[in-house]
Tab-separated table of C-alpha atoms in Angstrom:
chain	number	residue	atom	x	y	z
U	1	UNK	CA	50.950	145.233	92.098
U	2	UNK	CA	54.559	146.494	93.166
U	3	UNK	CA	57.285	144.286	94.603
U	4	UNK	CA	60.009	144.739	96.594
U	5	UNK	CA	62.264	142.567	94.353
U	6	UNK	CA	62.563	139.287	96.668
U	7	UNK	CA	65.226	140.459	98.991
U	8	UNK	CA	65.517	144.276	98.220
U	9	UNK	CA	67.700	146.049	96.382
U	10	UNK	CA	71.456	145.404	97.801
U	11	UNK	CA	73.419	148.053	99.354
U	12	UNK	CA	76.855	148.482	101.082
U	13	UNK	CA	77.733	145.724	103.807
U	14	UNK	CA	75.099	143.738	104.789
U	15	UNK	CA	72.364	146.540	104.615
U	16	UNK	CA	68.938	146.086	102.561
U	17	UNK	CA	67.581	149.184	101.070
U	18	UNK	CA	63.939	148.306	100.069
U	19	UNK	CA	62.436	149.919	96.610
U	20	UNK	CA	60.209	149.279	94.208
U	21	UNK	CA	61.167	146.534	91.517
U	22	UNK	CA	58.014	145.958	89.399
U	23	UNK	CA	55.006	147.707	88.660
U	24	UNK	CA	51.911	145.857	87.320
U	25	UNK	CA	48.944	147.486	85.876
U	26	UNK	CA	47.922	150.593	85.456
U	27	UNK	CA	48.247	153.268	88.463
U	28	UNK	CA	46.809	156.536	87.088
U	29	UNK	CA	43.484	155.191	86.471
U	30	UNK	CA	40.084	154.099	88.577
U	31	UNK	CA	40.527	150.356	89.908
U	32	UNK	CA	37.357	148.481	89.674
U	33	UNK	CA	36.722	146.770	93.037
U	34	UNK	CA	36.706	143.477	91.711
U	35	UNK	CA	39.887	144.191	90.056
U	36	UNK	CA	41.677	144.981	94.004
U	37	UNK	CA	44.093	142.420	95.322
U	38	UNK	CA	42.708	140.865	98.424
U	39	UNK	CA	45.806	138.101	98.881
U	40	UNK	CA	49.425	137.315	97.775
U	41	UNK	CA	51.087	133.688	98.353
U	42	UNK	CA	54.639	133.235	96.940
U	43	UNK	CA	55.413	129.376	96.286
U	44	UNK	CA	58.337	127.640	98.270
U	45	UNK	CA	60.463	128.355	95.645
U	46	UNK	CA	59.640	131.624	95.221
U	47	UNK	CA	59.359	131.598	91.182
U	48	UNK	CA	55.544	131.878	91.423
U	49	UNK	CA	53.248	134.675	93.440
U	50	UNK	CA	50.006	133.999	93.445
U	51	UNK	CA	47.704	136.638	93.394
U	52	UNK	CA	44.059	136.649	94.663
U	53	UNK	CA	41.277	139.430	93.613
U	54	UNK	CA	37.739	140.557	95.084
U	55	UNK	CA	36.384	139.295	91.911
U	56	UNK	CA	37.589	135.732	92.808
U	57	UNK	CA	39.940	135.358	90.119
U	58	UNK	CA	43.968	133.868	90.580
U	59	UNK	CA	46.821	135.034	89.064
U	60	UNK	CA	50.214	133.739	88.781
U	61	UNK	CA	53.021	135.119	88.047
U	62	UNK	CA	55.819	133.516	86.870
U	63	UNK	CA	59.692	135.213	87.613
U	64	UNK	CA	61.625	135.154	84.798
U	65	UNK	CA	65.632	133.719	84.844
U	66	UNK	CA	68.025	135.916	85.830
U	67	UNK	CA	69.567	138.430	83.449
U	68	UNK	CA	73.518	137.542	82.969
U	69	UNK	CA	74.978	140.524	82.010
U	70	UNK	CA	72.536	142.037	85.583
U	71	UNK	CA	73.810	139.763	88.323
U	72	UNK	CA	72.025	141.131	91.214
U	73	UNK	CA	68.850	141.450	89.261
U	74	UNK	CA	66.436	138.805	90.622
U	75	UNK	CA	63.892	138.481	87.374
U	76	UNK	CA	61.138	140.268	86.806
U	77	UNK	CA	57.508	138.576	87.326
U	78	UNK	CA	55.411	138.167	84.537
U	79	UNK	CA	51.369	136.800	83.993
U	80	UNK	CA	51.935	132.716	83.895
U	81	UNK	CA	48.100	131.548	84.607
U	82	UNK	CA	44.675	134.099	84.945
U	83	UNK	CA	42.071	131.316	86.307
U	84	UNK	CA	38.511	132.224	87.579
U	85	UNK	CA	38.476	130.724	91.064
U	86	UNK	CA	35.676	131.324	92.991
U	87	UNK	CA	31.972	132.911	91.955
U	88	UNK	CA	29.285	134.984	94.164
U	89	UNK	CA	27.160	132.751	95.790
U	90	UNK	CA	23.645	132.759	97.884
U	91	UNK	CA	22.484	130.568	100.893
U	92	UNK	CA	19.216	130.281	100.572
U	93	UNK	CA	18.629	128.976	103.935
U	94	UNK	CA	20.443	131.747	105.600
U	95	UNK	CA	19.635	134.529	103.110
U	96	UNK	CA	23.062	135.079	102.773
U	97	UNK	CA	25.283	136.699	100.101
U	98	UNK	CA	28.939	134.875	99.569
U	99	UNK	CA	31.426	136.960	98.096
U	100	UNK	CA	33.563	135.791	95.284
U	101	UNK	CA	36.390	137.462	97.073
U	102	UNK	CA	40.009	135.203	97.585
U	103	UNK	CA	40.271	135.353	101.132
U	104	UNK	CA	43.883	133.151	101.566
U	105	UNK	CA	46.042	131.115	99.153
U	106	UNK	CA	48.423	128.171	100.163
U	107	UNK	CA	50.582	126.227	97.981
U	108	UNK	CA	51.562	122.851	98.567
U	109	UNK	CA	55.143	121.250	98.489
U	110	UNK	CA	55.832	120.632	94.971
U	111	UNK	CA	56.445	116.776	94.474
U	112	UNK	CA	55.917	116.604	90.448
U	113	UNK	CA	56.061	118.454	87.336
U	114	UNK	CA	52.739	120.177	88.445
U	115	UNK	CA	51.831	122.262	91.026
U	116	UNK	CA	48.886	122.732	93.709
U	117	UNK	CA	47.458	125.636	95.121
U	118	UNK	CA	44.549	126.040	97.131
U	119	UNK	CA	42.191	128.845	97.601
U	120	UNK	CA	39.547	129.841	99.716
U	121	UNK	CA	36.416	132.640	99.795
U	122	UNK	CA	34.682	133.284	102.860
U	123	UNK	CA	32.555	129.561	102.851
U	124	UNK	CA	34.345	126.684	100.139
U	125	UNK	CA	37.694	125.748	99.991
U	126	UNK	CA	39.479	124.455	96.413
U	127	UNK	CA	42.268	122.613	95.128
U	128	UNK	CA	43.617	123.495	92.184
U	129	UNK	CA	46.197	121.754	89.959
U	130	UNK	CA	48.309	124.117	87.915
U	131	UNK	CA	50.119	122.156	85.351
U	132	UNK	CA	51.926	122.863	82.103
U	133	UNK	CA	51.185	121.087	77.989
U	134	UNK	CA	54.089	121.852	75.205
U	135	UNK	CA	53.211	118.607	73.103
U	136	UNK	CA	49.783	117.469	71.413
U	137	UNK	CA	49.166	114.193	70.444
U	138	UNK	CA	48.274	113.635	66.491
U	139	UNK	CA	47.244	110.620	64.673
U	140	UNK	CA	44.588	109.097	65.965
U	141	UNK	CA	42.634	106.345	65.173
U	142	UNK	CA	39.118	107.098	65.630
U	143	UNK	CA	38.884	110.647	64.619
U	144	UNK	CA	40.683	112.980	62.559
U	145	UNK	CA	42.724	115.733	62.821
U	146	UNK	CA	40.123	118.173	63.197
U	147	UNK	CA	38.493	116.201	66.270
U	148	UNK	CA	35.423	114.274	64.170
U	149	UNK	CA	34.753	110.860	64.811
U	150	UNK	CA	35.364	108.813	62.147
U	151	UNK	CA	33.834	105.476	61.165
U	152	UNK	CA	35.031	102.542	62.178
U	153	UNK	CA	33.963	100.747	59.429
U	154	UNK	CA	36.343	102.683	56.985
U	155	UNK	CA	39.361	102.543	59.512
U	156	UNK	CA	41.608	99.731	57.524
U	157	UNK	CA	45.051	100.562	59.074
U	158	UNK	CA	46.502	101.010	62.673
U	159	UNK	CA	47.825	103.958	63.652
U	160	UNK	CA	50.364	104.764	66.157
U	161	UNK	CA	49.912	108.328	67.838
U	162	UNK	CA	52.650	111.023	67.697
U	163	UNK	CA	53.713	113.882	70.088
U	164	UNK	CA	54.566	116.861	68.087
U	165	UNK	CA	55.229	120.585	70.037
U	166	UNK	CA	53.021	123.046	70.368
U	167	UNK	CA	52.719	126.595	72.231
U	168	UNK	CA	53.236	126.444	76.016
U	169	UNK	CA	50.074	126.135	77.372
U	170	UNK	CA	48.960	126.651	81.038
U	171	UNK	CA	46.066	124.687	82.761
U	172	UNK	CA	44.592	125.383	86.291
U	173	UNK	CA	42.070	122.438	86.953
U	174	UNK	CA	40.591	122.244	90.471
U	175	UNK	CA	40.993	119.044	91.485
U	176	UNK	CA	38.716	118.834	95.209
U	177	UNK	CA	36.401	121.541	96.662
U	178	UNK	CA	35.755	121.588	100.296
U	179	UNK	CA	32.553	123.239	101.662
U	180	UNK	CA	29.753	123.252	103.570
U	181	UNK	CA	31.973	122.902	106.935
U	182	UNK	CA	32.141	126.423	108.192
U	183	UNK	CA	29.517	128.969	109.365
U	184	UNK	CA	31.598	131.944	110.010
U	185	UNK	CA	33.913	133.200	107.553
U	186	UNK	CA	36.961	131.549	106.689
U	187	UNK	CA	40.417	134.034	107.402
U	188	UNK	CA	43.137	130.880	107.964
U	189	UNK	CA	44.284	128.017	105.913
U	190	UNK	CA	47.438	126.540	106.479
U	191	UNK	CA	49.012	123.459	104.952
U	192	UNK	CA	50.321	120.870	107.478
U	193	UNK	CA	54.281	119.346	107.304
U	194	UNK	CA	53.170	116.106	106.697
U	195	UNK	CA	51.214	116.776	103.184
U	196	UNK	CA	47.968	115.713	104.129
U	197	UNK	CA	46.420	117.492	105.993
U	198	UNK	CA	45.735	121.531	106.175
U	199	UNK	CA	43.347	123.732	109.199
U	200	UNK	CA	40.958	126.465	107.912
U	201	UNK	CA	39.553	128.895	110.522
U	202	UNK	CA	37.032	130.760	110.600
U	203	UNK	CA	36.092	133.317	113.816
U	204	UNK	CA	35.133	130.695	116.583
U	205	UNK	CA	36.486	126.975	114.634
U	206	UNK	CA	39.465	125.532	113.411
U	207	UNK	CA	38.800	122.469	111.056
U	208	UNK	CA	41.426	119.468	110.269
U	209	UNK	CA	41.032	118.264	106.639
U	210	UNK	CA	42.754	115.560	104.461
U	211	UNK	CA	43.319	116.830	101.194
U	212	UNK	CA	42.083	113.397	99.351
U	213	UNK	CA	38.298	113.713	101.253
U	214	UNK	CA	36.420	116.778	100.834
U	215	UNK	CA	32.623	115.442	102.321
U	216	UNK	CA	33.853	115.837	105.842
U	217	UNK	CA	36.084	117.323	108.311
U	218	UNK	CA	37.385	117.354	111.807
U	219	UNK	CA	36.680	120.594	114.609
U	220	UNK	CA	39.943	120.748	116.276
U	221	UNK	CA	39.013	123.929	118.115
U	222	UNK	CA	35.502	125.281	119.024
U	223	UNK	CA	35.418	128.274	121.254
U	224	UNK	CA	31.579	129.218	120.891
U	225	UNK	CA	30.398	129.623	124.062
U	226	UNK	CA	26.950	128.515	124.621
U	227	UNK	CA	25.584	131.772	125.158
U	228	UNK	CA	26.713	133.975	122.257
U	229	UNK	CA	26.310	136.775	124.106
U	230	UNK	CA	29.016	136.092	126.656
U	231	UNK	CA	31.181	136.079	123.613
U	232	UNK	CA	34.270	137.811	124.576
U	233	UNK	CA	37.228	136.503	121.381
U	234	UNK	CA	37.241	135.436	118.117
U	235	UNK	CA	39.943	133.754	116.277
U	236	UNK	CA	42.001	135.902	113.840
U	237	UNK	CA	45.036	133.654	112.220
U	238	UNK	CA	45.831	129.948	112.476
U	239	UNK	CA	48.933	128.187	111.426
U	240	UNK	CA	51.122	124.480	111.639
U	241	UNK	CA	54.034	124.105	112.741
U	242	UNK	CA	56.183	123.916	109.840
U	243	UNK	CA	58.092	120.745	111.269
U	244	UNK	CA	55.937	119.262	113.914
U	245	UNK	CA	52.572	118.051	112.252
U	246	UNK	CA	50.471	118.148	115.843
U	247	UNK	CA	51.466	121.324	116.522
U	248	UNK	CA	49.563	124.469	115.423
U	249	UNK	CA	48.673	127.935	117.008
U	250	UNK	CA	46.189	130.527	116.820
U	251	UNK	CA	45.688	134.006	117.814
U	252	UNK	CA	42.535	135.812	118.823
U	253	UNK	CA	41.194	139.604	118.742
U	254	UNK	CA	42.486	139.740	122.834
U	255	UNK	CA	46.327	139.867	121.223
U	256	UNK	CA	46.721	136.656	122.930
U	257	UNK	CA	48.455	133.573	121.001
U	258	UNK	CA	47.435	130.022	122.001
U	259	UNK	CA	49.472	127.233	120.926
U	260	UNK	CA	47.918	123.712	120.593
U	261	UNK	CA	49.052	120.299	120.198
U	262	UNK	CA	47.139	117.914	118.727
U	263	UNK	CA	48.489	114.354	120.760
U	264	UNK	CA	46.654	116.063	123.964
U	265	UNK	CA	42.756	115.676	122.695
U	266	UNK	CA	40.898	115.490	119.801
U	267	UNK	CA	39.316	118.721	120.291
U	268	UNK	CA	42.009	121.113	121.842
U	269	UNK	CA	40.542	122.754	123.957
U	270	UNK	CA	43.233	123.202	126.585
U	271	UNK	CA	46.623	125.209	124.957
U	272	UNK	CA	49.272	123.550	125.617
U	273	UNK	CA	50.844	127.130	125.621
U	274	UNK	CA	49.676	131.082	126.083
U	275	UNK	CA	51.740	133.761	124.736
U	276	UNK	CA	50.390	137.377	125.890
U	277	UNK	CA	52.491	140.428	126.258
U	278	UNK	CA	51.595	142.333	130.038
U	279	UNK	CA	49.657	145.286	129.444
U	280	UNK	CA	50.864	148.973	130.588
U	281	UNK	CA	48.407	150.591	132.676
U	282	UNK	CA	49.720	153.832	131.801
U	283	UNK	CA	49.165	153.507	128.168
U	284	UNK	CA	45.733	152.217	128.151
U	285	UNK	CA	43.088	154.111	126.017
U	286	UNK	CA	39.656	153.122	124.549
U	287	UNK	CA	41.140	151.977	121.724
U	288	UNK	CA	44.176	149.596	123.881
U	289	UNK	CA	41.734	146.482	122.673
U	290	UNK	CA	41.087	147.113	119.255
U	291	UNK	CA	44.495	148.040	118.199
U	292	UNK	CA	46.174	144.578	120.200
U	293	UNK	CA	44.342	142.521	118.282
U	294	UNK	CA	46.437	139.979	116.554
U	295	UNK	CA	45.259	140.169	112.912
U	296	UNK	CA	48.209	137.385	111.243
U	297	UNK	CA	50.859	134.591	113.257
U	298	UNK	CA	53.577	132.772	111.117
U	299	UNK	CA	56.345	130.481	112.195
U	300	UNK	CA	59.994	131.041	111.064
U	301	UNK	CA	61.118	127.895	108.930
U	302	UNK	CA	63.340	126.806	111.852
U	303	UNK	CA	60.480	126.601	114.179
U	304	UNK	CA	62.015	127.819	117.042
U	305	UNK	CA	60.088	131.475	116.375
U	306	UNK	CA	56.778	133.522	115.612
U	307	UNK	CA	55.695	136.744	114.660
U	308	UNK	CA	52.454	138.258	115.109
U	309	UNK	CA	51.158	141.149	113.424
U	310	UNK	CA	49.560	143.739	115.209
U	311	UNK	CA	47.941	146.965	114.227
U	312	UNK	CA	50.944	149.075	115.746
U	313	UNK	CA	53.479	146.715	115.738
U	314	UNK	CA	55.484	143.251	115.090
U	315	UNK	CA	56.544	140.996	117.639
U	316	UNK	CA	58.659	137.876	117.546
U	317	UNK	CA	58.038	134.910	120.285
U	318	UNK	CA	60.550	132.269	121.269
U	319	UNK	CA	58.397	129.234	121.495
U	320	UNK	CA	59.932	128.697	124.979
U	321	UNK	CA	59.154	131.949	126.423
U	322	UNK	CA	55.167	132.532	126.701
U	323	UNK	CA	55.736	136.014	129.026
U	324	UNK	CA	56.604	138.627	126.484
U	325	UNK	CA	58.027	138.673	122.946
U	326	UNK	CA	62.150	139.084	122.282
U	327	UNK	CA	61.416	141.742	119.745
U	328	UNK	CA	58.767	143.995	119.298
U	329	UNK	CA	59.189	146.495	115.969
U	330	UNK	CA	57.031	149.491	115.921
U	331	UNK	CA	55.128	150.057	112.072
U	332	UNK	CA	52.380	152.652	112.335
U	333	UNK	CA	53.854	154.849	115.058
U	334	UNK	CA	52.924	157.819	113.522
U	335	UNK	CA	49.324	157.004	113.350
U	336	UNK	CA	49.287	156.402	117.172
U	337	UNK	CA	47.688	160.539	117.631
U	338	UNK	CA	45.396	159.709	114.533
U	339	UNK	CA	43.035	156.461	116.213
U	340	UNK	CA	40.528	158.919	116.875
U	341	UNK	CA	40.393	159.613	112.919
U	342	UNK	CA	41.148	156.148	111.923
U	343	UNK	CA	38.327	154.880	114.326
U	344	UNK	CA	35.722	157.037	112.542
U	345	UNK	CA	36.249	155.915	109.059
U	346	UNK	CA	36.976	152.263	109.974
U	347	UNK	CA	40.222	151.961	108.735
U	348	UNK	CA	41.782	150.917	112.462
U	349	UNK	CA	40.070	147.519	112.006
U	350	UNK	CA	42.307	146.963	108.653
U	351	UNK	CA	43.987	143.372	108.801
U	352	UNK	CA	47.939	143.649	107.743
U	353	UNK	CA	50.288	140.554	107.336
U	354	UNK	CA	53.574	139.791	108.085
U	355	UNK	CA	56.184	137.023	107.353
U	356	UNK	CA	59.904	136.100	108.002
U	357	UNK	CA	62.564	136.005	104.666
U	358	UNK	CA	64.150	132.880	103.707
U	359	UNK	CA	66.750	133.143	106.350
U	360	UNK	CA	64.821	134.039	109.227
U	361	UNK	CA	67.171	136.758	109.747
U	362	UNK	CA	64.008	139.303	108.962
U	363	UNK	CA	60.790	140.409	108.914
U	364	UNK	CA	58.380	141.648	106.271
U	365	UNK	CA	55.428	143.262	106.894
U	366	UNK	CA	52.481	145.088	105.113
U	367	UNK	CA	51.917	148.531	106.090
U	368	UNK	CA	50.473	152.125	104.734
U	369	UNK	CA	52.659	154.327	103.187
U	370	UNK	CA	53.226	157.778	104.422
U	371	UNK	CA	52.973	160.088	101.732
C-alpha cells in the first residue's frame, strides 16, 4: 500500500506536490492474489483507512499523532485491526461460485467510543463493530481467575469485581449481515445522511436498507427490462446525497448520470434529473462507448457538486446544470493511441475511483502510473 500522505507533501504558495509517504509491505516480491487490495475507505475523520483484500480480509490502519518536533508531518499509518470478513461461498441453486473478495467499504458517522464499518462481497452485506478493551474485569464470584466455575456451595463471601488494565486490545464483531437481496453483483453501497438507512447496487437494482433489519429490503430502482436481450445499460456507481436523505444518483455504462429523489415514487423510476455530456461526432471510434462509461460518482461534502470517473477523464457537475460538466480533467491521455492494445488484454474495462479532499477545492483520483 503507498499513500499520498493525506493532503500531499506541501510546497511553495498554495501548490501541492504529491509523493509517496508510506510504504506497506513488501514490493520486491510475488503478491499472492488473495493478498491484492481490491478497496480503500478512509473514516470521516480520516485517522482510520480501511483496507479490503481479494481474500476477504479488512484491515485498518490506524494514523499515528503527529510528530512535534515534524510539524507538517501528518502521522504515519500503522496495522490497528486484521479481521477476516467475508469467505468463498457456493449457490447451490445457481451453481455459482461467490468470491470472498471486498468489493466496497463504508463507515458510518461515529456517535460512540466504537466504530462501524460495513463491508460487502459480490452477494452479502455486513456490519461490523470495531471497538477497543484496555481493562479486564477480575474477581468474580462464580469462577476463578483462570475462568473455572466454581461451586456454589463453597462460595461463603461476596465479592465485588475490579477493573484492572490490560494490553490494548482490538475487537471487530459483525453486528448484522444482509443477504440474499441481490442477484447481480453488488459494486455500490453508500450510507444515507440520516443514519439509517444505506443503497447497495448491483448492475440492474438499487436496494434501500435500514441498518437495524437485515431479513428484507426495499428496490428503489429496477431497470431490467423484460426482455434481457434488449438490455442496453447497467448501473455502475450509486451514491446519497450527503445532506438530503431522498436524494441519491447513479450512473450507468452509457456515461450518463441519473439523479433520483426518493419523495417522487417508491420505485424511481423517473430521474428527477439527467446529466450527459454531448458527444463529438468527430471523435467517435469503436471504442467511444466503452471508454465513457462511468465506472465511480461522489458528491462534494457541500452538495452543490459531483464527479464522475471515467476511463479517460474526470468531470465535475453542478447539480443545476444537467448539459455538460464545469470541469473535465484529462488522466490517461497518453493511453488514448494504445485502446487498441488495452482492448486486447482487457485492461480498458479496469474500474478507477475518484473523490473530492476535505475542502472540495480538489480532486483525487486513481490512475496507472507511467513508468
Amino acid at each position: 500500500m503507498a499513500g499520498a500522505g493525506g493532503g500531499g507533501c506541501p510546497a511553495g504558495g498554495n501548490d501541492l506536490q504529491w509523493c509517496f509517504s508510506q510504504v506497506k509491505g513488501a514490493v520486491d516480491e510475488d503478491v499472492a492474489e488473495a493478498d491484492v487490495i481490491s478497496t480503500v475507505e478512509f473514516s470521516h475523520s480520516g485517522d482510520l483507512l480501511a483496507t479490503g483484500d481479494k481474500g476477504g480480509r479488512v484491515v485498518i490502519f490506524q494514523r499515528e499523532q503527529e510528530n512535534k518536533s515534524r510539524p507538517h508531518s501528518r502521522g504515519e499509518y500503522n496495522v490497528y485491526s486484521t479481521f477476516q470478513s467475508h469467505e468463498p461461498e457456493f449457490d447451490y441453486l445457481k451453481s455459482l461460485e461467490i468470491e470472498e473478495k471486498i468489493n466496497k467499504i463504508r463507515w458510518l458517522p461515529q456517535q460512540g467510543a466504537a466504530r462501524f464499518l460495513l463491508s460487502t462481497n459480490d452477494k452479502t452485506i455486513k456490519l461490523w463493530k470495531i471497538s477497543e478493551r484496555d481493562k479486564r474485569a477480575e474477581g468474580y464470584n462464580l469462577k476463578d481467575e483462570d475462568g473455572r466455575l466454581r461451586d456454589p456451595l463453597r462460595i461463603t463471601a461476596l465479592r465485588v469485581p475490579i477493573l484492572k488494565p490490560m494490553d490494548l486490545m482490538v475487537e471487530a464483531s459483525p453486528r448484522r449481515v444482509f443477504a440474499n437481496a441481490h442477484t447481480y453483483h453488488i459494486n455500490s453501497i453508500s450510507v444515507n445522511s440520516d443514519h439509517e438507512t444505506y443503497l447497495s447496487a448491483d448492475d440492474l437494482r438499487i436496494n434501500l436498507w435500514h441498518l437495524e433489519i437485515t431479513d428484507r429490503s426495499f428496490n428503489i430502482v429496477d431497470i431490467k427490462p423484460a426482455n434481457m436481450e434488449e438490455l442496453t445499460e447497467v448501473i455502475t456507481a450509486a451514491e446519497f446525497h450527503p445532506h438530503q436523505c431522498n436524494v441519491l444518483v447513479y450512473s450507468s455504462s452509457k456515461g450518463t448520470i441519473r439523479l433520483c429523489d426518493m419523495r417522487s415514487s417508491a420505485l424511481c423510476d423517473r430521474h428527477s434529473k439527467f446529466f450527459e455530456e454531448p458527444e463529438d461526432p468527430s471523435s467517435r471510434s469503436f471504442f467511444s462507448e466503452i471508454i465513457s462509461s462511468v465506472s465511480d460518482v461522489k458528491f462534494s461534502h457541500s452538495g452543490r457538486y459531483m464527479m464522475t470517473r471515467d476511463y479517460l477523464s474526470v468531470k465535475v457537475w453542478d447539480l443545476n446544470m444537467e448539459s455538460r460538466p464545469v470541469e473535465t480533467h484529462q488522466v490517461h491521455e497518453y493511453l488514448r493511441s494504445k485502446l487498441c492494445s488495452l482492448y486486447e488484454n482487457d485492461c480498458i474495462f479496469d474500474k478507477f475511483e475518484c473523490c473530492w479532499n476535505g475542502s472540495d477545492r480538489m480532486v483525487e483520483r486513481v490512475q496507472y502510473f507511467k513508468l
